[in-house]
GROMACS .gro file of C-alpha atoms in nm:
model
  250
    1UNK     CA    1  39.554   5.987  17.862
    2UNK     CA    2  39.377   6.269  18.040
    3UNK     CA    3  39.218   6.527  17.808
    4UNK     CA    4  39.205   6.848  18.009
    5UNK     CA    5  39.319   7.101  17.748
    6UNK     CA    6  39.210   6.970  17.406
    7UNK     CA    7  38.828   6.966  17.453
    8UNK     CA    8  38.797   7.330  17.572
    9UNK     CA    9  39.035   7.446  17.298
   10UNK     CA   10  38.821   7.264  17.043
   11UNK     CA   11  38.500   7.414  17.183
   12UNK     CA   12  38.655   7.761  17.169
   13UNK     CA   13  38.754   7.710  16.805
   14UNK     CA   14  38.406   7.588  16.712
   15UNK     CA   15  38.250   7.891  16.883
   16UNK     CA   16  38.483   8.123  16.690
   17UNK     CA   17  38.394   7.948  16.362
   18UNK     CA   18  38.025   8.004  16.437
   19UNK     CA   19  38.069   8.371  16.531
   20UNK     CA   20  38.269   8.437  16.215
   21UNK     CA   21  38.019   8.237  16.010
   22UNK     CA   22  38.294   8.036  15.843
   23UNK     CA   23  38.115   7.829  15.581
   24UNK     CA   24  38.246   7.475  15.600
   25UNK     CA   25  38.209   7.221  15.326
   26UNK     CA   26  38.335   6.879  15.436
   27UNK     CA   27  38.340   6.553  15.243
   28UNK     CA   28  38.476   6.209  15.325
   29UNK     CA   29  38.491   6.250  15.701
   30UNK     CA   30  38.339   5.901  15.735
   31UNK     CA   31  38.680   5.773  15.619
   32UNK     CA   32  38.839   5.876  15.949
   33UNK     CA   33  38.842   5.560  16.166
   34UNK     CA   34  38.648   5.581  16.491
   35UNK     CA   35  38.914   5.376  16.667
   36UNK     CA   36  39.270   5.271  16.606
   37UNK     CA   37  39.573   5.451  16.473
   38UNK     CA   38  39.602   5.644  16.146
   39UNK     CA   39  39.826   5.905  15.989
   40UNK     CA   40  39.631   6.207  15.865
   41UNK     CA   41  39.835   6.391  15.597
   42UNK     CA   42  39.721   6.734  15.481
   43UNK     CA   43  39.837   6.997  15.238
   44UNK     CA   44  39.953   7.320  15.402
   45UNK     CA   45  39.822   7.662  15.293
   46UNK     CA   46  39.756   7.840  15.622
   47UNK     CA   47  39.876   7.888  15.977
   48UNK     CA   48  39.529   7.767  16.081
   49UNK     CA   49  39.561   7.429  15.910
   50UNK     CA   50  39.614   7.250  16.241
   51UNK     CA   51  39.265   7.353  16.341
   52UNK     CA   52  39.099   7.272  16.010
   53UNK     CA   53  39.276   6.938  15.958
   54UNK     CA   54  39.188   6.841  16.313
   55UNK     CA   55  38.828   6.941  16.243
   56UNK     CA   56  38.818   6.669  15.975
   57UNK     CA   57  38.829   6.410  16.255
   58UNK     CA   58  38.563   6.582  16.466
   59UNK     CA   59  38.264   6.391  16.319
   60UNK     CA   60  38.439   6.064  16.409
   61UNK     CA   61  38.489   6.184  16.766
   62UNK     CA   62  38.869   6.170  16.733
   63UNK     CA   63  39.141   6.405  16.851
   64UNK     CA   64  39.441   6.446  16.622
   65UNK     CA   65  39.794   6.470  16.764
   66UNK     CA   66  39.994   6.690  16.529
   67UNK     CA   67  40.365   6.686  16.465
   68UNK     CA   68  40.485   7.047  16.482
   69UNK     CA   69  40.819   7.223  16.490
   70UNK     CA   70  40.980   7.251  16.832
   71UNK     CA   71  40.973   7.633  16.822
   72UNK     CA   72  40.593   7.626  16.859
   73UNK     CA   73  40.635   7.434  17.185
   74UNK     CA   74  40.895   7.683  17.309
   75UNK     CA   75  40.653   7.977  17.276
   76UNK     CA   76  40.514   8.096  17.612
   77UNK     CA   77  40.153   8.094  17.488
   78UNK     CA   78  40.130   7.816  17.232
   79UNK     CA   79  40.377   7.587  17.412
   80UNK     CA   80  40.159   7.495  17.713
   81UNK     CA   81  39.858   7.446  17.483
   82UNK     CA   82  40.050   7.220  17.245
   83UNK     CA   83  40.185   7.010  17.530
   84UNK     CA   84  39.845   6.998  17.698
   85UNK     CA   85  39.691   6.864  17.376
   86UNK     CA   86  39.966   6.600  17.355
   87UNK     CA   87  40.098   6.712  17.018
   88UNK     CA   88  40.448   6.597  16.919
   89UNK     CA   89  40.741   6.843  16.896
   90UNK     CA   90  40.976   6.802  16.600
   91UNK     CA   91  41.337   6.910  16.640
   92UNK     CA   92  41.456   6.926  16.280
   93UNK     CA   93  41.816   6.869  16.391
   94UNK     CA   94  41.716   6.544  16.565
   95UNK     CA   95  41.399   6.419  16.402
   96UNK     CA   96  41.434   6.054  16.508
   97UNK     CA   97  41.286   6.125  16.850
   98UNK     CA   98  40.968   6.275  16.706
   99UNK     CA   99  40.939   5.989  16.455
  100UNK     CA  100  40.968   5.728  16.730
  101UNK     CA  101  40.715   5.912  16.948
  102UNK     CA  102  40.470   5.925  16.658
  103UNK     CA  103  40.506   5.553  16.584
  104UNK     CA  104  40.444   5.470  16.951
  105UNK     CA  105  40.133   5.689  16.951
  106UNK     CA  106  40.007   5.523  16.633
  107UNK     CA  107  40.052   5.179  16.785
  108UNK     CA  108  39.860   5.304  17.090
  109UNK     CA  109  39.567   5.390  16.863
  110UNK     CA  110  39.617   5.764  16.815
  111UNK     CA  111  39.562   5.965  16.497
  112UNK     CA  112  39.879   6.154  16.407
  113UNK     CA  113  39.851   6.468  16.194
  114UNK     CA  114  40.135   6.552  15.958
  115UNK     CA  115  40.201   6.830  15.705
  116UNK     CA  116  40.431   6.638  15.473
  117UNK     CA  117  40.532   6.948  15.275
  118UNK     CA  118  40.703   7.063  15.598
  119UNK     CA  119  40.610   7.427  15.537
  120UNK     CA  120  40.326   7.638  15.396
  121UNK     CA  121  40.302   7.632  15.017
  122UNK     CA  122  40.314   7.990  14.889
  123UNK     CA  123  40.190   7.874  14.547
  124UNK     CA  124  39.886   7.699  14.702
  125UNK     CA  125  39.980   7.380  14.518
  126UNK     CA  126  40.115   7.062  14.677
  127UNK     CA  127  40.494   7.084  14.708
  128UNK     CA  128  40.725   6.784  14.719
  129UNK     CA  129  40.643   6.585  15.031
  130UNK     CA  130  40.848   6.393  15.285
  131UNK     CA  131  40.835   6.013  15.314
  132UNK     CA  132  40.784   6.021  15.693
  133UNK     CA  133  40.406   5.966  15.692
  134UNK     CA  134  40.434   5.656  15.473
  135UNK     CA  135  40.724   5.515  15.677
  136UNK     CA  136  40.544   5.577  16.008
  137UNK     CA  137  40.223   5.416  15.884
  138UNK     CA  138  40.413   5.115  15.746
  139UNK     CA  139  40.600   5.063  16.072
  140UNK     CA  140  40.288   5.099  16.288
  141UNK     CA  141  40.063   4.901  16.052
  142UNK     CA  142  39.803   5.178  16.019
  143UNK     CA  143  39.642   5.361  15.724
  144UNK     CA  144  39.746   5.694  15.574
  145UNK     CA  145  39.454   5.930  15.510
  146UNK     CA  146  39.509   6.221  15.267
  147UNK     CA  147  39.329   6.549  15.335
  148UNK     CA  148  39.292   6.866  15.130
  149UNK     CA  149  39.229   7.206  15.290
  150UNK     CA  150  39.127   7.519  15.102
  151UNK     CA  151  39.015   7.864  15.212
  152UNK     CA  152  39.215   7.906  15.531
  153UNK     CA  153  39.485   8.098  15.343
  154UNK     CA  154  39.241   8.387  15.317
  155UNK     CA  155  39.255   8.426  15.696
  156UNK     CA  156  39.626   8.384  15.768
  157UNK     CA  157  39.910   8.258  15.554
  158UNK     CA  158  40.279   8.312  15.490
  159UNK     CA  159  40.374   8.658  15.367
  160UNK     CA  160  40.026   8.811  15.404
  161UNK     CA  161  39.863   9.017  15.682
  162UNK     CA  162  39.639   8.829  15.922
  163UNK     CA  163  39.267   8.865  15.857
  164UNK     CA  164  39.145   8.647  16.140
  165UNK     CA  165  38.821   8.841  16.190
  166UNK     CA  166  38.711   8.811  15.828
  167UNK     CA  167  38.357   8.673  15.814
  168UNK     CA  168  38.169   8.434  15.586
  169UNK     CA  169  38.484   8.276  15.438
  170UNK     CA  170  38.419   7.935  15.278
  171UNK     CA  171  38.645   7.657  15.410
  172UNK     CA  172  38.667   7.328  15.220
  173UNK     CA  173  38.791   7.008  15.386
  174UNK     CA  174  38.810   6.693  15.173
  175UNK     CA  175  38.914   6.354  15.314
  176UNK     CA  176  39.043   6.100  15.064
  177UNK     CA  177  39.049   5.722  15.050
  178UNK     CA  178  39.289   5.563  15.301
  179UNK     CA  179  39.616   5.413  15.184
  180UNK     CA  180  39.764   5.107  15.355
  181UNK     CA  181  40.142   5.101  15.317
  182UNK     CA  182  40.184   4.764  15.492
  183UNK     CA  183  40.438   4.654  15.748
  184UNK     CA  184  40.781   4.818  15.742
  185UNK     CA  185  40.948   4.478  15.713
  186UNK     CA  186  40.785   4.430  15.371
  187UNK     CA  187  40.815   4.790  15.251
  188UNK     CA  188  41.148   4.838  15.073
  189UNK     CA  189  41.295   5.180  14.997
  190UNK     CA  190  41.165   5.176  14.641
  191UNK     CA  191  40.816   5.096  14.770
  192UNK     CA  192  40.832   5.386  15.017
  193UNK     CA  193  40.932   5.625  14.737
  194UNK     CA  194  40.652   5.497  14.511
  195UNK     CA  195  40.394   5.519  14.790
  196UNK     CA  196  40.509   5.872  14.877
  197UNK     CA  197  40.463   5.971  14.512
  198UNK     CA  198  40.118   5.813  14.513
  199UNK     CA  199  40.026   6.004  14.831
  200UNK     CA  200  40.133   6.333  14.673
  201UNK     CA  201  39.921   6.259  14.364
  202UNK     CA  202  39.620   6.185  14.582
  203UNK     CA  203  39.671   6.506  14.779
  204UNK     CA  204  39.706   6.703  14.455
  205UNK     CA  205  39.386   6.551  14.314
  206UNK     CA  206  39.197   6.633  14.633
  207UNK     CA  207  39.329   6.990  14.637
  208UNK     CA  208  39.239   7.034  14.269
  209UNK     CA  209  38.885   6.922  14.350
  210UNK     CA  210  38.866   7.156  14.650
  211UNK     CA  211  38.982   7.450  14.438
  212UNK     CA  212  38.761   7.363  14.141
  213UNK     CA  213  38.445   7.333  14.352
  214UNK     CA  214  38.517   7.623  14.588
  215UNK     CA  215  38.206   7.843  14.608
  216UNK     CA  216  38.396   8.173  14.573
  217UNK     CA  217  38.556   8.158  14.228
  218UNK     CA  218  38.749   8.475  14.142
  219UNK     CA  219  39.039   8.560  13.915
  220UNK     CA  220  39.312   8.811  13.988
  221UNK     CA  221  39.310   8.760  14.367
  222UNK     CA  222  39.619   8.679  14.571
  223UNK     CA  223  39.467   8.373  14.739
  224UNK     CA  224  39.406   8.187  14.414
  225UNK     CA  225  39.687   7.981  14.257
  226UNK     CA  226  39.837   8.105  13.931
  227UNK     CA  227  39.698   7.815  13.727
  228UNK     CA  228  39.344   7.922  13.823
  229UNK     CA  229  39.398   8.286  13.730
  230UNK     CA  230  39.513   8.406  14.070
  231UNK     CA  231  39.818   8.615  14.152
  232UNK     CA  232  39.980   8.370  14.394
  233UNK     CA  233  40.340   8.282  14.303
  234UNK     CA  234  40.394   7.994  14.064
  235UNK     CA  235  40.561   7.686  14.221
  236UNK     CA  236  40.892   7.803  14.074
  237UNK     CA  237  40.851   8.155  14.209
  238UNK     CA  238  40.746   8.017  14.547
  239UNK     CA  239  41.056   7.798  14.562
  240UNK     CA  240  41.273   8.104  14.495
  241UNK     CA  241  41.097   8.298  14.771
  242UNK     CA  242  41.149   8.012  15.016
  243UNK     CA  243  41.516   7.990  14.926
  244UNK     CA  244  41.580   8.365  14.966
  245UNK     CA  245  41.746   8.468  15.295
  246UNK     CA  246  41.511   8.619  15.548
  247UNK     CA  247  41.558   8.992  15.612
  248UNK     CA  248  41.724   9.070  15.942
  249UNK     CA  249  41.507   9.225  16.209
  250UNK     CA  250  41.639   9.542  16.368
   0.00000   0.00000   0.00000
């Protein structure tokens, strides 16, 4: 397919990273296949995670097609960009269409990006994840590659002011060992559930490593999880915040 929009958007992002002196630490990027389909599954701590997760595939020369909520495609600014980069809109009231489109893209050799938690984690831990990535990979016969992102929440995350011009922020991107769920015809429901649990454990281990080795270790800051001495909500508190009704806008 023609790539008219994605390359200049990527170059713009890389230029911005350089100007802001974002300090990337990346490991495991050699695990991203240089050809063929794969499902890239990342934790979700920031509104910038699409960029950072996609950056994990940059050394392999791959472009990641992300699954994103339909509302992003309806926006007058982000919509044309998302469509131009051939990302996949997800209508949560009719998700089968997005699932089928993702499986077709995987079989055509694309890398599909997915945030299996479905929303940003306010606690900066890995929430319960959906089984979609495992099911898609099994049906398409491609690997699932777990990714951990850390640091982007300091720039822009849920419930906090944007700090997009903040400089010198460390960003950690860790790519884990691929999983191979197998063909859908041999993957029963119990297997899908077990593999989804295994994927979440792998993502949690990667995120723990990213947090433990992060070069800026501070206690009492909002962007650190509670179990590391930060003031972010606990998973239980985060769940309550997510469940609370949104305030009406005047």
